[in-house]
Structure formats: C-alpha cells, structure tokens
Short mmCIF file of N, CA and C in Angstrom, two decimals:
data_model
loop_
_atom_site.label_atom_id
_atom_site.label_comp_id
_atom_site.label_asym_id
_atom_site.label_seq_id
_atom_site.Cartn_x
_atom_site.Cartn_y
_atom_site.Cartn_z
N MET A 1 -7.82 44.79 149.49
CA MET A 1 -8.15 43.56 150.15
C MET A 1 -8.21 42.44 149.11
N ASP A 2 -7.58 41.30 149.41
CA ASP A 2 -7.61 40.15 148.52
C ASP A 2 -8.93 39.43 148.65
N LYS A 3 -9.46 39.04 147.53
CA LYS A 3 -10.71 38.28 147.51
C LYS A 3 -10.38 36.83 147.24
N GLN A 4 -10.83 35.93 148.10
CA GLN A 4 -10.57 34.51 147.94
C GLN A 4 -11.77 33.87 147.28
N LEU A 5 -11.55 33.22 146.12
CA LEU A 5 -12.63 32.55 145.41
C LEU A 5 -12.66 31.09 145.83
N ILE A 6 -13.85 30.59 146.05
CA ILE A 6 -14.03 29.22 146.46
C ILE A 6 -14.97 28.54 145.48
N ALA A 7 -14.56 27.39 144.94
CA ALA A 7 -15.44 26.63 144.06
C ALA A 7 -16.54 26.02 144.89
N GLY A 8 -17.71 25.93 144.31
CA GLY A 8 -18.83 25.36 145.05
C GLY A 8 -19.67 24.46 144.17
N PHE A 9 -20.70 23.94 144.75
CA PHE A 9 -21.62 23.05 144.06
C PHE A 9 -23.03 23.45 144.41
N ALA A 10 -23.87 23.57 143.41
CA ALA A 10 -25.27 23.86 143.65
C ALA A 10 -26.10 22.70 143.13
N ALA A 11 -26.98 22.17 143.94
CA ALA A 11 -27.82 21.06 143.52
C ALA A 11 -28.92 21.53 142.58
N SER A 12 -29.25 22.81 142.61
CA SER A 12 -30.27 23.34 141.74
C SER A 12 -29.80 24.69 141.20
N PRO A 13 -29.77 24.95 139.92
CA PRO A 13 -30.20 24.00 138.90
C PRO A 13 -29.24 22.82 138.81
N ALA A 14 -29.76 21.71 138.32
CA ALA A 14 -28.97 20.48 138.24
C ALA A 14 -27.75 20.69 137.35
N THR A 15 -26.65 20.14 137.77
CA THR A 15 -25.41 20.20 137.01
C THR A 15 -25.21 18.87 136.31
N THR A 16 -24.69 18.94 135.09
CA THR A 16 -24.34 17.75 134.33
C THR A 16 -22.83 17.64 134.33
N PHE A 17 -22.33 16.42 134.49
CA PHE A 17 -20.90 16.19 134.50
C PHE A 17 -20.48 15.33 133.32
N ILE A 18 -19.36 15.68 132.74
CA ILE A 18 -18.71 14.86 131.74
C ILE A 18 -17.47 14.29 132.42
N VAL A 19 -17.28 12.98 132.31
CA VAL A 19 -16.08 12.35 132.85
C VAL A 19 -15.34 11.71 131.68
N ASN A 20 -14.18 12.27 131.36
CA ASN A 20 -13.30 11.71 130.32
C ASN A 20 -12.23 10.89 131.02
N VAL A 21 -12.14 9.62 130.65
CA VAL A 21 -11.05 8.78 131.14
C VAL A 21 -10.16 8.52 129.93
N ILE A 22 -8.93 8.98 130.02
CA ILE A 22 -7.99 8.92 128.91
C ILE A 22 -6.88 7.94 129.29
N HIS A 23 -6.80 6.84 128.54
CA HIS A 23 -5.80 5.80 128.79
C HIS A 23 -4.62 6.08 127.86
N ALA A 24 -3.58 6.68 128.43
CA ALA A 24 -2.43 7.10 127.64
C ALA A 24 -1.63 5.90 127.15
N HIS A 25 -1.13 6.01 125.90
CA HIS A 25 -0.17 5.02 125.42
C HIS A 25 1.08 5.14 126.29
N GLU A 26 1.86 4.08 126.34
CA GLU A 26 3.03 4.05 127.20
C GLU A 26 3.92 5.28 126.99
N GLY A 27 4.22 5.96 128.09
CA GLY A 27 5.08 7.14 128.06
C GLY A 27 4.43 8.40 127.51
N LYS A 28 3.12 8.39 127.28
CA LYS A 28 2.43 9.52 126.64
C LYS A 28 1.47 10.26 127.57
N GLN A 29 1.55 10.01 128.88
CA GLN A 29 0.60 10.65 129.80
C GLN A 29 0.70 12.18 129.74
N ASP A 30 1.91 12.72 129.77
CA ASP A 30 2.06 14.18 129.75
C ASP A 30 1.51 14.78 128.46
N GLU A 31 1.72 14.10 127.35
CA GLU A 31 1.21 14.59 126.07
C GLU A 31 -0.32 14.52 126.05
N ALA A 32 -0.88 13.43 126.56
CA ALA A 32 -2.34 13.32 126.64
C ALA A 32 -2.92 14.42 127.53
N PHE A 33 -2.25 14.68 128.65
CA PHE A 33 -2.69 15.74 129.55
C PHE A 33 -2.69 17.10 128.83
N ALA A 34 -1.61 17.38 128.10
CA ALA A 34 -1.50 18.66 127.39
C ALA A 34 -2.61 18.81 126.35
N ILE A 35 -2.95 17.72 125.67
CA ILE A 35 -4.00 17.78 124.65
C ILE A 35 -5.36 18.06 125.28
N ILE A 36 -5.73 17.31 126.32
CA ILE A 36 -7.04 17.54 126.93
C ILE A 36 -7.07 18.90 127.63
N GLN A 37 -5.95 19.35 128.14
CA GLN A 37 -5.88 20.68 128.75
C GLN A 37 -6.17 21.75 127.70
N ASP A 38 -5.61 21.59 126.50
CA ASP A 38 -5.88 22.53 125.40
C ASP A 38 -7.36 22.51 125.03
N VAL A 39 -7.94 21.32 124.97
CA VAL A 39 -9.36 21.19 124.64
C VAL A 39 -10.21 21.91 125.68
N VAL A 40 -9.95 21.66 126.95
CA VAL A 40 -10.76 22.24 128.02
C VAL A 40 -10.61 23.76 128.06
N HIS A 41 -9.40 24.24 127.88
CA HIS A 41 -9.22 25.70 127.86
C HIS A 41 -9.94 26.33 126.67
N TYR A 42 -9.92 25.66 125.53
CA TYR A 42 -10.65 26.14 124.36
C TYR A 42 -12.14 26.27 124.69
N VAL A 43 -12.71 25.23 125.29
CA VAL A 43 -14.13 25.24 125.65
C VAL A 43 -14.41 26.33 126.69
N SER A 44 -13.55 26.43 127.70
CA SER A 44 -13.80 27.40 128.79
C SER A 44 -13.81 28.84 128.29
N GLU A 45 -13.09 29.10 127.22
CA GLU A 45 -13.00 30.46 126.69
C GLU A 45 -14.10 30.79 125.68
N ARG A 46 -14.84 29.76 125.20
CA ARG A 46 -15.76 30.00 124.09
C ARG A 46 -17.18 29.49 124.28
N LYS A 47 -17.41 28.61 125.23
CA LYS A 47 -18.71 27.96 125.33
C LYS A 47 -19.42 28.36 126.62
N ALA A 48 -20.58 28.96 126.47
CA ALA A 48 -21.34 29.44 127.63
C ALA A 48 -21.79 28.29 128.54
N GLY A 49 -21.95 27.09 128.01
CA GLY A 49 -22.41 25.96 128.81
C GLY A 49 -21.36 25.38 129.74
N PHE A 50 -20.10 25.79 129.57
CA PHE A 50 -19.02 25.30 130.41
C PHE A 50 -19.09 25.96 131.79
N LEU A 51 -18.98 25.15 132.87
CA LEU A 51 -18.97 25.69 134.22
C LEU A 51 -17.60 25.60 134.87
N TRP A 52 -16.99 24.39 134.89
CA TRP A 52 -15.65 24.22 135.44
C TRP A 52 -15.14 22.83 135.08
N SER A 53 -13.85 22.63 135.30
CA SER A 53 -13.24 21.33 135.02
C SER A 53 -12.08 21.08 135.97
N THR A 54 -11.85 19.81 136.28
CA THR A 54 -10.63 19.41 136.97
C THR A 54 -9.92 18.42 136.06
N LEU A 55 -8.62 18.59 135.91
CA LEU A 55 -7.79 17.70 135.11
C LEU A 55 -6.78 17.05 136.03
N SER A 56 -6.69 15.72 135.96
CA SER A 56 -5.81 14.99 136.86
C SER A 56 -5.03 13.93 136.10
N LYS A 57 -3.78 13.71 136.56
CA LYS A 57 -2.96 12.61 136.05
C LYS A 57 -2.88 11.56 137.13
N SER A 58 -2.99 10.29 136.74
CA SER A 58 -2.84 9.22 137.73
C SER A 58 -1.37 9.13 138.13
N THR A 59 -1.15 8.70 139.35
CA THR A 59 0.22 8.60 139.85
C THR A 59 0.98 7.44 139.23
N ASP A 60 0.28 6.51 138.58
CA ASP A 60 0.95 5.39 137.93
C ASP A 60 1.37 5.70 136.49
N GLY A 61 1.05 6.90 136.01
CA GLY A 61 1.46 7.32 134.67
C GLY A 61 0.61 6.76 133.55
N LEU A 62 -0.55 6.18 133.86
CA LEU A 62 -1.33 5.49 132.84
C LEU A 62 -2.54 6.26 132.32
N THR A 63 -3.14 7.09 133.16
CA THR A 63 -4.39 7.75 132.74
C THR A 63 -4.39 9.24 133.07
N VAL A 64 -5.30 9.92 132.39
CA VAL A 64 -5.62 11.31 132.65
C VAL A 64 -7.14 11.35 132.77
N VAL A 65 -7.65 12.14 133.71
CA VAL A 65 -9.10 12.24 133.88
C VAL A 65 -9.50 13.71 133.84
N ASN A 66 -10.55 13.97 133.07
CA ASN A 66 -11.16 15.29 133.03
C ASN A 66 -12.56 15.14 133.59
N ILE A 67 -12.84 15.80 134.70
CA ILE A 67 -14.19 15.87 135.24
C ILE A 67 -14.65 17.29 135.01
N GLU A 68 -15.69 17.41 134.20
CA GLU A 68 -16.12 18.72 133.72
C GLU A 68 -17.59 18.94 134.02
N ALA A 69 -17.91 20.07 134.58
CA ALA A 69 -19.30 20.44 134.85
C ALA A 69 -19.80 21.34 133.73
N ILE A 70 -20.96 20.98 133.19
CA ILE A 70 -21.58 21.79 132.14
C ILE A 70 -23.03 22.03 132.52
N GLN A 71 -23.66 22.96 131.84
CA GLN A 71 -25.03 23.32 132.21
C GLN A 71 -26.03 22.23 131.88
N GLY A 72 -25.82 21.49 130.81
CA GLY A 72 -26.78 20.45 130.44
C GLY A 72 -26.21 19.50 129.42
N ALA A 73 -26.83 18.35 129.29
CA ALA A 73 -26.34 17.32 128.37
C ALA A 73 -26.31 17.83 126.93
N GLY A 74 -27.16 18.76 126.58
CA GLY A 74 -27.18 19.34 125.23
C GLY A 74 -25.90 20.06 124.88
N ASN A 75 -25.14 20.50 125.88
CA ASN A 75 -23.88 21.17 125.61
C ASN A 75 -22.89 20.25 124.92
N VAL A 76 -22.97 18.94 125.17
CA VAL A 76 -22.06 17.99 124.54
C VAL A 76 -22.21 18.07 123.02
N ASP A 77 -23.45 18.04 122.54
CA ASP A 77 -23.69 18.14 121.10
C ASP A 77 -23.17 19.47 120.55
N GLU A 78 -23.38 20.53 121.32
CA GLU A 78 -22.89 21.86 120.91
C GLU A 78 -21.37 21.85 120.75
N PHE A 79 -20.67 21.26 121.70
CA PHE A 79 -19.21 21.21 121.63
C PHE A 79 -18.75 20.45 120.40
N PHE A 80 -19.40 19.30 120.13
CA PHE A 80 -18.97 18.44 119.02
C PHE A 80 -19.41 18.95 117.65
N THR A 81 -20.19 20.02 117.59
CA THR A 81 -20.50 20.62 116.29
C THR A 81 -19.48 21.71 115.94
N ASP A 82 -18.58 22.00 116.85
CA ASP A 82 -17.52 22.99 116.61
C ASP A 82 -16.33 22.27 115.97
N PRO A 83 -16.01 22.56 114.71
CA PRO A 83 -14.93 21.83 114.03
C PRO A 83 -13.55 22.00 114.68
N VAL A 84 -13.30 23.14 115.29
CA VAL A 84 -12.01 23.34 115.97
C VAL A 84 -11.94 22.45 117.20
N PHE A 85 -13.03 22.39 117.96
CA PHE A 85 -13.09 21.49 119.12
C PHE A 85 -12.83 20.05 118.69
N VAL A 86 -13.52 19.61 117.65
CA VAL A 86 -13.38 18.22 117.18
C VAL A 86 -11.95 17.93 116.77
N GLU A 87 -11.32 18.85 116.06
CA GLU A 87 -9.93 18.66 115.64
C GLU A 87 -9.01 18.53 116.86
N LYS A 88 -9.19 19.40 117.84
CA LYS A 88 -8.37 19.34 119.05
C LYS A 88 -8.63 18.05 119.82
N PHE A 89 -9.89 17.66 119.97
CA PHE A 89 -10.25 16.46 120.72
C PHE A 89 -9.70 15.20 120.06
N ARG A 90 -9.74 15.14 118.74
CA ARG A 90 -9.26 13.96 118.01
C ARG A 90 -7.76 13.74 118.15
N LYS A 91 -7.02 14.76 118.52
CA LYS A 91 -5.57 14.59 118.74
C LYS A 91 -5.30 13.58 119.85
N LEU A 92 -6.26 13.40 120.75
CA LEU A 92 -6.10 12.40 121.81
C LEU A 92 -5.88 11.00 121.23
N ASP A 93 -6.48 10.73 120.06
CA ASP A 93 -6.36 9.41 119.44
C ASP A 93 -4.92 9.06 119.07
N THR A 94 -4.05 10.06 118.95
CA THR A 94 -2.66 9.80 118.57
C THR A 94 -1.82 9.35 119.76
N VAL A 95 -2.29 9.60 120.98
CA VAL A 95 -1.51 9.28 122.18
C VAL A 95 -2.26 8.44 123.21
N SER A 96 -3.51 8.08 122.89
CA SER A 96 -4.32 7.40 123.91
C SER A 96 -5.56 6.78 123.30
N THR A 97 -6.23 6.02 124.12
CA THR A 97 -7.63 5.68 123.87
C THR A 97 -8.40 6.41 124.96
N SER A 98 -9.61 6.77 124.66
CA SER A 98 -10.36 7.52 125.67
C SER A 98 -11.84 7.22 125.57
N GLU A 99 -12.52 7.51 126.63
CA GLU A 99 -13.96 7.37 126.68
C GLU A 99 -14.51 8.50 127.53
N PHE A 100 -15.72 8.89 127.23
CA PHE A 100 -16.36 9.85 128.12
C PHE A 100 -17.81 9.46 128.30
N HIS A 101 -18.32 9.82 129.46
CA HIS A 101 -19.71 9.55 129.80
C HIS A 101 -20.31 10.82 130.38
N THR A 102 -21.60 10.96 130.22
CA THR A 102 -22.34 12.11 130.75
C THR A 102 -23.13 11.64 131.97
N TYR A 103 -23.04 12.42 133.03
CA TYR A 103 -23.71 12.05 134.29
C TYR A 103 -24.57 13.21 134.79
N SER A 104 -25.66 12.86 135.43
CA SER A 104 -26.42 13.85 136.19
C SER A 104 -26.34 13.43 137.66
N VAL A 105 -26.39 14.39 138.53
CA VAL A 105 -26.22 14.12 139.96
C VAL A 105 -27.51 13.55 140.53
N ASP A 106 -27.41 12.39 141.19
CA ASP A 106 -28.55 11.78 141.86
C ASP A 106 -28.46 11.89 143.37
N ASP A 107 -27.25 12.11 143.89
CA ASP A 107 -27.08 12.23 145.33
C ASP A 107 -25.84 13.08 145.58
N LEU A 108 -25.95 14.00 146.47
CA LEU A 108 -24.83 14.85 146.88
C LEU A 108 -24.55 14.55 148.35
N VAL A 109 -23.37 14.06 148.64
CA VAL A 109 -23.00 13.72 150.00
C VAL A 109 -21.93 14.71 150.48
N LEU A 110 -22.20 15.39 151.55
CA LEU A 110 -21.29 16.37 152.11
C LEU A 110 -20.81 15.87 153.48
N PRO A 111 -19.64 16.31 153.94
CA PRO A 111 -19.14 15.82 155.22
C PRO A 111 -20.04 16.27 156.37
N LYS A 112 -20.21 15.37 157.32
CA LYS A 112 -20.99 15.68 158.51
C LYS A 112 -20.09 15.96 159.71
N LEU A 113 -18.85 15.58 159.59
CA LEU A 113 -17.88 15.77 160.66
C LEU A 113 -17.80 17.24 161.02
N GLY A 114 -17.98 17.58 162.27
CA GLY A 114 -17.85 18.96 162.74
C GLY A 114 -19.12 19.77 162.61
N GLN A 115 -20.20 19.22 162.07
CA GLN A 115 -21.45 19.96 161.96
C GLN A 115 -22.26 19.81 163.24
N ALA A 116 -22.97 20.85 163.60
CA ALA A 116 -23.86 20.78 164.78
C ALA A 116 -24.97 19.78 164.50
N GLU A 117 -25.29 19.01 165.51
CA GLU A 117 -26.34 17.99 165.33
C GLU A 117 -27.65 18.43 165.88
#
C-alpha cells in the first residue's frame, strides 16, 4: 500500500520561519536557485533544527525565494557557525543580492470554505 505524506503546520510548538529573498543579477535566476537549493539541501541533511523549506522562482526571472521552517531563531546562529554552510551561502553574492529575515507566527489563517458552521 502506498503511503501519502502530507506537509502540515502545527501552531504549537511555535515554528520559526526564515524568508530569503534573493534578487538575481540579470540572467542569473537559475544559478541563484541552484546555489540556494544546494544550501538548503546541505542544511536539511545535517541540521536537526531544520523542519522544511520551499524554494520558488518568480515568473519574471528576477527573484528566488526560500521560505524555511526551523525549530527556533537560535538555529540561525547555529547554521552560520558552520564554515561549509557559510561558504555555500556566500556564493549567492556572485549572482545576486539577498536578504533574509526571521519570523515567528502571530496568526494562522486556514480556509473556512466548506467547513461545517
């Protein structure tokens, strides 16, 4: 029997999100995507604080976004103390400018359409 896995969200314990917005240099979106994909796979294979990530390319060819769930804000410091992680992450500077911010969830909105009232 095939088992279907479904991603979910739990409000408790609280999840911390990292949002990387990567502004690719002209014509470098695919390269920027490949670099952040390598970074995220590195983290997913080695860091216990990693929960999941989504990687997306904008349809206009200008940006890449990584939305990553981690166990806590302290995981960011842990990731950046890993010299291999830092080396991989810094490669983004050759093809883009980027920024990331850390977020905690203050409100979770789920669809109400189709729910019993």
